[in-house]
């Protein structure tokens, strides 16, 4: 199968998200993927994912993050990891509700290891959907096999006590444990720290100009302006399997300000763990 034309990323690209599938084997009530009206998309074969990702001209320290949903649900998950060009770095976001033996048996730990201030395999811990100790056991197996792996948890208001306990337990057994802000509504309150406070409040809808610093690739290899467009299945800007597609940097018109996804407008750390980054810049408010 012919290779596609290489794609050069804008200099300010800070994140590459490859949503191998939007399906998940958990049903967490606070899942950020459920913010808005998410429609599930189909998946494409692993060979096409590899062709799409291998178009990207790599930049040191900017990995492709395989995620979902739950990326390990893709039937070609292991193949995708192994067939991506070695000079493209890979991170994985996963709930690790799969047999970690398959990863240990078929993937070299060095393939998922890079110079970064956080783990390449970031395992999500959701107290309402899983038990900590079995999850920690899986993580320790991966760690002992040489993988760069840690656990992350969302600081949901209902789960703060369990998150604190989980952090203490992981510290005791030698697992890197970190937390993220809960984003979204709970008990009629919007949680999270945002650069644009009105953006996801849901009580306005305005036309603006918006530009992103992220490459967001949906489960069908369509490329979206933002997480909001991905989850709402709004029109993509192109497809990674289209040989004529190229990534254009700059502002685009958007008529959905006020219904943004929190991931796009939150104030957060960038990939160097420096706080103060926001994925998008918005003008015309």
PDB file of N, CA and C in Angstrom, residues 184-262:
ATOM      1  N   UNK A 184     -16.498  19.976  33.973  1.00  0.00           N
ATOM      2  CA  UNK A 184     -17.899  19.762  33.646  1.00  0.00           C
ATOM      3  C   UNK A 184     -18.814  20.142  34.792  1.00  0.00           C
ATOM      4  N   UNK A 185     -20.076  19.800  34.648  1.00  0.00           N
ATOM      5  CA  UNK A 185     -21.089  20.182  35.632  1.00  0.00           C
ATOM      6  C   UNK A 185     -21.319  19.083  36.657  1.00  0.00           C
ATOM      7  N   UNK A 186     -21.454  19.496  37.901  1.00  0.00           N
ATOM      8  CA  UNK A 186     -21.907  18.610  38.969  1.00  0.00           C
ATOM      9  C   UNK A 186     -22.706  19.448  39.960  1.00  0.00           C
ATOM     10  N   UNK A 187     -23.907  18.998  40.282  1.00  0.00           N
ATOM     11  CA  UNK A 187     -24.773  19.688  41.237  1.00  0.00           C
ATOM     12  C   UNK A 187     -24.972  21.152  40.820  1.00  0.00           C
ATOM     13  N   UNK A 188     -25.225  21.356  39.516  1.00  0.00           N
ATOM     14  CA  UNK A 188     -25.505  22.683  38.938  1.00  0.00           C
ATOM     15  C   UNK A 188     -24.336  23.649  39.013  1.00  0.00           C
ATOM     16  N   UNK A 189     -23.139  23.121  39.167  1.00  0.00           N
ATOM     17  CA  UNK A 189     -21.935  23.964  39.207  1.00  0.00           C
ATOM     18  C   UNK A 189     -20.958  23.478  38.147  1.00  0.00           C
ATOM     19  N   UNK A 190     -20.364  24.414  37.415  1.00  0.00           N
ATOM     20  CA  UNK A 190     -19.357  24.082  36.418  1.00  0.00           C
ATOM     21  C   UNK A 190     -17.991  24.050  37.093  1.00  0.00           C
ATOM     22  N   UNK A 191     -17.342  22.909  37.073  1.00  0.00           N
ATOM     23  CA  UNK A 191     -16.019  22.743  37.682  1.00  0.00           C
ATOM     24  C   UNK A 191     -14.937  22.883  36.611  1.00  0.00           C
ATOM     25  N   UNK A 192     -13.783  23.373  37.025  1.00  0.00           N
ATOM     26  CA  UNK A 192     -12.643  23.511  36.141  1.00  0.00           C
ATOM     27  C   UNK A 192     -12.142  24.938  36.106  1.00  0.00           C
ATOM     28  N   UNK A 193     -10.896  25.100  35.630  1.00  0.00           N
ATOM     29  CA  UNK A 193     -10.281  26.417  35.478  1.00  0.00           C
ATOM     30  C   UNK A 193     -10.145  26.696  33.992  1.00  0.00           C
ATOM     31  N   UNK A 194     -10.768  27.778  33.533  1.00  0.00           N
ATOM     32  CA  UNK A 194     -10.884  28.019  32.099  1.00  0.00           C
ATOM     33  C   UNK A 194     -10.341  29.388  31.709  1.00  0.00           C
ATOM     34  N   UNK A 195      -9.716  29.431  30.532  1.00  0.00           N
ATOM     35  CA  UNK A 195      -9.266  30.709  29.990  1.00  0.00           C
ATOM     36  C   UNK A 195     -10.437  31.525  29.464  1.00  0.00           C
ATOM     37  N   UNK A 196     -11.499  30.828  29.064  1.00  0.00           N
ATOM     38  CA  UNK A 196     -12.709  31.475  28.551  1.00  0.00           C
ATOM     39  C   UNK A 196     -13.888  30.942  29.363  1.00  0.00           C
ATOM     40  N   UNK A 197     -14.220  31.583  30.484  1.00  0.00           N
ATOM     41  CA  UNK A 197     -15.202  31.043  31.437  1.00  0.00           C
ATOM     42  C   UNK A 197     -16.588  30.796  30.846  1.00  0.00           C
ATOM     43  N   UNK A 198     -16.988  31.569  29.838  1.00  0.00           N
ATOM     44  CA  UNK A 198     -18.327  31.392  29.258  1.00  0.00           C
ATOM     45  C   UNK A 198     -18.380  30.291  28.197  1.00  0.00           C
ATOM     46  N   UNK A 199     -17.229  29.768  27.828  1.00  0.00           N
ATOM     47  CA  UNK A 199     -17.151  28.937  26.632  1.00  0.00           C
ATOM     48  C   UNK A 199     -17.955  27.650  26.713  1.00  0.00           C
ATOM     49  N   UNK A 200     -18.045  27.043  27.895  1.00  0.00           N
ATOM     50  CA  UNK A 200     -18.768  25.769  27.997  1.00  0.00           C
ATOM     51  C   UNK A 200     -19.888  25.846  29.023  1.00  0.00           C
ATOM     52  N   UNK A 201     -20.365  27.061  29.297  1.00  0.00           N
ATOM     53  CA  UNK A 201     -21.447  27.230  30.275  1.00  0.00           C
ATOM     54  C   UNK A 201     -22.786  26.759  29.724  1.00  0.00           C
ATOM     55  N   UNK A 202     -22.936  26.764  28.391  1.00  0.00           N
ATOM     56  CA  UNK A 202     -24.146  26.251  27.773  1.00  0.00           C
ATOM     57  C   UNK A 202     -25.312  27.225  27.728  1.00  0.00           C
ATOM     58  N   UNK A 203     -25.099  28.465  28.197  1.00  0.00           N
ATOM     59  CA  UNK A 203     -26.224  29.412  28.230  1.00  0.00           C
ATOM     60  C   UNK A 203     -26.121  30.509  27.172  1.00  0.00           C
ATOM     61  N   UNK A 204     -25.063  30.428  26.320  1.00  0.00           N
ATOM     62  CA  UNK A 204     -24.940  31.361  25.205  1.00  0.00           C
ATOM     63  C   UNK A 204     -24.463  30.582  23.983  1.00  0.00           C
ATOM     64  N   UNK A 205     -24.578  31.213  22.830  1.00  0.00           N
ATOM     65  CA  UNK A 205     -24.019  30.631  21.603  1.00  0.00           C
ATOM     66  C   UNK A 205     -23.664  31.781  20.688  1.00  0.00           C
ATOM     67  N   UNK A 206     -22.360  31.956  20.447  1.00  0.00           N
ATOM     68  CA  UNK A 206     -21.884  33.092  19.679  1.00  0.00           C
ATOM     69  C   UNK A 206     -20.953  32.646  18.562  1.00  0.00           C
ATOM     70  N   UNK A 207     -20.812  33.521  17.565  1.00  0.00           N
ATOM     71  CA  UNK A 207     -19.853  33.295  16.500  1.00  0.00           C
ATOM     72  C   UNK A 207     -18.524  33.932  16.879  1.00  0.00           C
ATOM     73  N   UNK A 208     -17.449  33.183  16.717  1.00  0.00           N
ATOM     74  CA  UNK A 208     -16.123  33.673  17.068  1.00  0.00           C
ATOM     75  C   UNK A 208     -15.121  33.190  16.012  1.00  0.00           C
ATOM     76  N   UNK A 209     -13.894  33.618  16.177  1.00  0.00           N
ATOM     77  CA  UNK A 209     -12.769  33.062  15.434  1.00  0.00           C
ATOM     78  C   UNK A 209     -11.925  32.264  16.414  1.00  0.00           C
ATOM     79  N   UNK A 210     -11.522  31.064  16.020  1.00  0.00           N
ATOM     80  CA  UNK A 210     -10.818  30.180  16.946  1.00  0.00           C
ATOM     81  C   UNK A 210      -9.671  29.473  16.221  1.00  0.00           C
ATOM     82  N   UNK A 211      -8.564  29.324  16.906  1.00  0.00           N
ATOM     83  CA  UNK A 211      -7.452  28.533  16.362  1.00  0.00           C
ATOM     84  C   UNK A 211      -6.970  27.574  17.441  1.00  0.00           C
ATOM     85  N   UNK A 212      -6.506  26.408  17.021  1.00  0.00           N
ATOM     86  CA  UNK A 212      -6.085  25.383  17.961  1.00  0.00           C
ATOM     87  C   UNK A 212      -4.592  25.094  17.833  1.00  0.00           C
ATOM     88  N   UNK A 213      -4.012  24.549  18.886  1.00  0.00           N
ATOM     89  CA  UNK A 213      -2.619  24.095  18.861  1.00  0.00           C
ATOM     90  C   UNK A 213      -2.558  22.574  18.948  1.00  0.00           C
ATOM     91  N   UNK A 214      -3.685  21.919  18.636  1.00  0.00           N
ATOM     92  CA  UNK A 214      -3.751  20.467  18.728  1.00  0.00           C
ATOM     93  C   UNK A 214      -4.206  19.859  17.406  1.00  0.00           C
ATOM     94  N   UNK A 215      -3.654  18.686  17.098  1.00  0.00           N
ATOM     95  CA  UNK A 215      -4.111  17.892  15.964  1.00  0.00           C
ATOM     96  C   UNK A 215      -5.012  16.799  16.526  1.00  0.00           C
ATOM     97  N   UNK A 216      -6.303  16.876  16.237  1.00  0.00           N
ATOM     98  CA  UNK A 216      -7.295  15.960  16.806  1.00  0.00           C
ATOM     99  C   UNK A 216      -7.825  15.064  15.685  1.00  0.00           C
ATOM    100  N   UNK A 217      -7.488  13.782  15.779  1.00  0.00           N
ATOM    101  CA  UNK A 217      -7.842  12.808  14.740  1.00  0.00           C
ATOM    102  C   UNK A 217      -8.892  11.866  15.304  1.00  0.00           C
ATOM    103  N   UNK A 218     -10.095  11.873  14.713  1.00  0.00           N
ATOM    104  CA  UNK A 218     -11.187  11.026  15.172  1.00  0.00           C
ATOM    105  C   UNK A 218     -11.005   9.573  14.768  1.00  0.00           C
ATOM    106  N   UNK A 219     -11.915   8.722  15.215  1.00  0.00           N
ATOM    107  CA  UNK A 219     -11.785   7.280  15.022  1.00  0.00           C
ATOM    108  C   UNK A 219     -11.901   6.853  13.563  1.00  0.00           C
ATOM    109  N   UNK A 220     -12.380   7.745  12.696  1.00  0.00           N
ATOM    110  CA  UNK A 220     -12.449   7.481  11.256  1.00  0.00           C
ATOM    111  C   UNK A 220     -11.340   8.211  10.497  1.00  0.00           C
ATOM    112  N   UNK A 221     -10.379   8.734  11.242  1.00  0.00           N
ATOM    113  CA  UNK A 221      -9.242   9.506  10.713  1.00  0.00           C
ATOM    114  C   UNK A 221      -9.641  10.877  10.184  1.00  0.00           C
ATOM    115  N   UNK A 222     -10.881  11.301  10.433  1.00  0.00           N
ATOM    116  CA  UNK A 222     -11.232  12.689  10.168  1.00  0.00           C
ATOM    117  C   UNK A 222     -10.510  13.592  11.170  1.00  0.00           C
ATOM    118  N   UNK A 223     -10.144  14.773  10.726  1.00  0.00           N
ATOM    119  CA  UNK A 223      -9.461  15.751  11.572  1.00  0.00           C
ATOM    120  C   UNK A 223     -10.456  16.849  11.941  1.00  0.00           C
ATOM    121  N   UNK A 224     -10.492  17.185  13.219  1.00  0.00           N
ATOM    122  CA  UNK A 224     -11.470  18.141  13.734  1.00  0.00           C
ATOM    123  C   UNK A 224     -10.787  19.379  14.293  1.00  0.00           C
ATOM    124  N   UNK A 225     -11.523  20.483  14.279  1.00  0.00           N
ATOM    125  CA  UNK A 225     -10.993  21.741  14.817  1.00  0.00           C
ATOM    126  C   UNK A 225     -10.739  21.641  16.312  1.00  0.00           C
ATOM    127  N   UNK A 226     -11.571  20.859  17.002  1.00  0.00           N
ATOM    128  CA  UNK A 226     -11.522  20.836  18.466  1.00  0.00           C
ATOM    129  C   UNK A 226     -12.230  19.584  18.973  1.00  0.00           C
ATOM    130  N   UNK A 227     -12.116  19.336  20.292  1.00  0.00           N
ATOM    131  CA  UNK A 227     -12.830  18.212  20.891  1.00  0.00           C
ATOM    132  C   UNK A 227     -14.351  18.383  20.762  1.00  0.00           C
ATOM    133  N   UNK A 228     -14.806  19.628  20.860  1.00  0.00           N
ATOM    134  CA  UNK A 228     -16.228  19.879  20.733  1.00  0.00           C
ATOM    135  C   UNK A 228     -16.776  19.390  19.403  1.00  0.00           C
ATOM    136  N   UNK A 229     -16.067  19.674  18.309  1.00  0.00           N
ATOM    137  CA  UNK A 229     -16.491  19.210  16.993  1.00  0.00           C
ATOM    138  C   UNK A 229     -16.424  17.692  16.897  1.00  0.00           C
ATOM    139  N   UNK A 230     -15.373  17.107  17.445  1.00  0.00           N
ATOM    140  CA  UNK A 230     -15.232  15.646  17.419  1.00  0.00           C
ATOM    141  C   UNK A 230     -16.416  14.964  18.088  1.00  0.00           C
ATOM    142  N   UNK A 231     -16.729  15.373  19.316  1.00  0.00           N
ATOM    143  CA  UNK A 231     -17.748  14.675  20.087  1.00  0.00           C
ATOM    144  C   UNK A 231     -19.160  14.947  19.562  1.00  0.00           C
ATOM    145  N   UNK A 232     -19.368  16.126  18.991  1.00  0.00           N
ATOM    146  CA  UNK A 232     -20.684  16.462  18.442  1.00  0.00           C
ATOM    147  C   UNK A 232     -20.836  16.020  16.990  1.00  0.00           C
ATOM    148  N   UNK A 233     -19.779  15.453  16.411  1.00  0.00           N
ATOM    149  CA  UNK A 233     -19.779  14.995  15.021  1.00  0.00           C
ATOM    150  C   UNK A 233     -20.091  16.127  14.053  1.00  0.00           C
ATOM    151  N   UNK A 234     -19.526  17.314  14.338  1.00  0.00           N
ATOM    152  CA  UNK A 234     -19.640  18.400  13.377  1.00  0.00           C
ATOM    153  C   UNK A 234     -18.648  18.170  12.235  1.00  0.00           C
ATOM    154  N   UNK A 235     -18.762  18.962  11.211  1.00  0.00           N
ATOM    155  CA  UNK A 235     -17.982  18.728   9.993  1.00  0.00           C
ATOM    156  C   UNK A 235     -16.482  18.769  10.276  1.00  0.00           C
ATOM    157  N   UNK A 236     -15.733  17.787   9.803  1.00  0.00           N
ATOM    158  CA  UNK A 236     -14.276  17.809   9.957  1.00  0.00           C
ATOM    159  C   UNK A 236     -13.640  18.794   8.987  1.00  0.00           C
ATOM    160  N   UNK A 237     -12.369  19.072   9.200  1.00  0.00           N
ATOM    161  CA  UNK A 237     -11.636  19.953   8.291  1.00  0.00           C
ATOM    162  C   UNK A 237     -10.877  19.155   7.236  1.00  0.00           C
ATOM    163  N   UNK A 238     -10.889  17.837   7.359  1.00  0.00           N
ATOM    164  CA  UNK A 238     -10.196  16.976   6.401  1.00  0.00           C
ATOM    165  C   UNK A 238     -10.053  15.581   6.969  1.00  0.00           C
ATOM    166  N   UNK A 239      -9.310  14.751   6.244  1.00  0.00           N
ATOM    167  CA  UNK A 239      -9.095  13.381   6.675  1.00  0.00           C
ATOM    168  C   UNK A 239      -7.635  13.001   6.441  1.00  0.00           C
ATOM    169  N   UNK A 240      -7.050  12.332   7.407  1.00  0.00           N
ATOM    170  CA  UNK A 240      -5.635  11.984   7.334  1.00  0.00           C
ATOM    171  C   UNK A 240      -5.338  10.989   6.214  1.00  0.00           C
ATOM    172  N   UNK A 241      -6.354  10.305   5.700  1.00  0.00           N
ATOM    173  CA  UNK A 241      -6.141   9.346   4.613  1.00  0.00           C
ATOM    174  C   UNK A 241      -6.316   9.979   3.238  1.00  0.00           C
ATOM    175  N   UNK A 242      -6.661  11.256   3.203  1.00  0.00           N
ATOM    176  CA  UNK A 242      -6.759  12.010   1.954  1.00  0.00           C
ATOM    177  C   UNK A 242      -5.371  12.545   1.619  1.00  0.00           C
ATOM    178  N   UNK A 243      -4.817  12.082   0.534  1.00  0.00           N
ATOM    179  CA  UNK A 243      -3.442  12.443   0.196  1.00  0.00           C
ATOM    180  C   UNK A 243      -3.270  13.937  -0.041  1.00  0.00           C
ATOM    181  N   UNK A 244      -4.359  14.639  -0.341  1.00  0.00           N
ATOM    182  CA  UNK A 244      -4.292  16.076  -0.594  1.00  0.00           C
ATOM    183  C   UNK A 244      -4.416  16.893   0.690  1.00  0.00           C
ATOM    184  N   UNK A 245      -4.739  16.231   1.791  1.00  0.00           N
ATOM    185  CA  UNK A 245      -4.961  16.969   3.039  1.00  0.00           C
ATOM    186  C   UNK A 245      -3.645  17.500   3.601  1.00  0.00           C
ATOM    187  N   UNK A 246      -3.699  18.736   4.082  1.00  0.00           N
ATOM    188  CA  UNK A 246      -2.565  19.330   4.798  1.00  0.00           C
ATOM    189  C   UNK A 246      -3.124  20.104   5.983  1.00  0.00           C
ATOM    190  N   UNK A 247      -2.290  20.325   6.962  1.00  0.00           N
ATOM    191  CA  UNK A 247      -2.733  20.998   8.181  1.00  0.00           C
ATOM    192  C   UNK A 247      -2.452  22.478   8.055  1.00  0.00           C
ATOM    193  N   UNK A 248      -3.500  23.267   8.197  1.00  0.00           N
ATOM    194  CA  UNK A 248      -3.370  24.718   8.073  1.00  0.00           C
ATOM    195  C   UNK A 248      -3.497  25.358   9.449  1.00  0.00           C
ATOM    196  N   UNK A 249      -2.559  26.208   9.750  1.00  0.00           N
ATOM    197  CA  UNK A 249      -2.591  26.946  11.013  1.00  0.00           C
ATOM    198  C   UNK A 249      -3.304  28.269  10.797  1.00  0.00           C
ATOM    199  N   UNK A 250      -4.073  28.691  11.767  1.00  0.00           N
ATOM    200  CA  UNK A 250      -4.764  29.965  11.642  1.00  0.00           C
ATOM    201  C   UNK A 250      -6.146  29.897  12.251  1.00  0.00           C
ATOM    202  N   UNK A 251      -6.819  31.027  12.258  1.00  0.00           N
ATOM    203  CA  UNK A 251      -8.149  31.121  12.859  1.00  0.00           C
ATOM    204  C   UNK A 251      -9.214  30.641  11.880  1.00  0.00           C
ATOM    205  N   UNK A 252     -10.216  29.965  12.432  1.00  0.00           N
ATOM    206  CA  UNK A 252     -11.368  29.518  11.662  1.00  0.00           C
ATOM    207  C   UNK A 252     -12.642  30.053  12.309  1.00  0.00           C
ATOM    208  N   UNK A 253     -13.651  30.292  11.482  1.00  0.00           N
ATOM    209  CA  UNK A 253     -14.938  30.729  12.021  1.00  0.00           C
ATOM    210  C   UNK A 253     -15.611  29.577  12.752  1.00  0.00           C
ATOM    211  N   UNK A 254     -16.269  29.903  13.866  1.00  0.00           N
ATOM    212  CA  UNK A 254     -17.005  28.903  14.638  1.00  0.00           C
ATOM    213  C   UNK A 254     -18.272  29.556  15.194  1.00  0.00           C
ATOM    214  N   UNK A 255     -19.380  28.863  15.061  1.00  0.00           N
ATOM    215  CA  UNK A 255     -20.651  29.383  15.565  1.00  0.00           C
ATOM    216  C   UNK A 255     -21.144  28.677  16.808  1.00  0.00           C
ATOM    217  N   UNK A 256     -20.225  28.010  17.527  1.00  0.00           N
ATOM    218  CA  UNK A 256     -20.647  27.189  18.654  1.00  0.00           C
ATOM    219  C   UNK A 256     -20.047  27.633  19.985  1.00  0.00           C
ATOM    220  N   UNK A 257     -19.465  28.852  20.020  1.00  0.00           N
ATOM    221  CA  UNK A 257     -18.922  29.323  21.297  1.00  0.00           C
ATOM    222  C   UNK A 257     -20.043  29.396  22.339  1.00  0.00           C
ATOM    223  N   UNK A 258     -19.749  28.863  23.502  1.00  0.00           N
ATOM    224  CA  UNK A 258     -20.752  28.745  24.561  1.00  0.00           C
ATOM    225  C   UNK A 258     -21.126  27.297  24.806  1.00  0.00           C
ATOM    226  N   UNK A 259     -20.841  26.446  23.806  1.00  0.00           N
ATOM    227  CA  UNK A 259     -21.066  25.009  23.948  1.00  0.00           C
ATOM    228  C   UNK A 259     -19.757  24.242  23.725  1.00  0.00           C
ATOM    229  N   UNK A 260     -18.639  24.892  24.053  1.00  0.00           N
ATOM    230  CA  UNK A 260     -17.324  24.287  23.855  1.00  0.00           C
ATOM    231  C   UNK A 260     -17.129  23.096  24.789  1.00  0.00           C
ATOM    232  N   UNK A 261     -16.235  22.203  24.393  1.00  0.00           N
ATOM    233  CA  UNK A 261     -15.835  21.126  25.283  1.00  0.00           C
ATOM    234  C   UNK A 261     -14.790  21.655  26.258  1.00  0.00           C
ATOM    235  N   UNK A 262     -14.891  21.311  27.539  1.00  0.00           N
ATOM    236  CA  UNK A 262     -13.941  21.830  28.528  1.00  0.00           C
ATOM    237  C   UNK A 262     -12.474  21.540  28.203  1.00  0.00           C
TER     238      UNK A 262
END
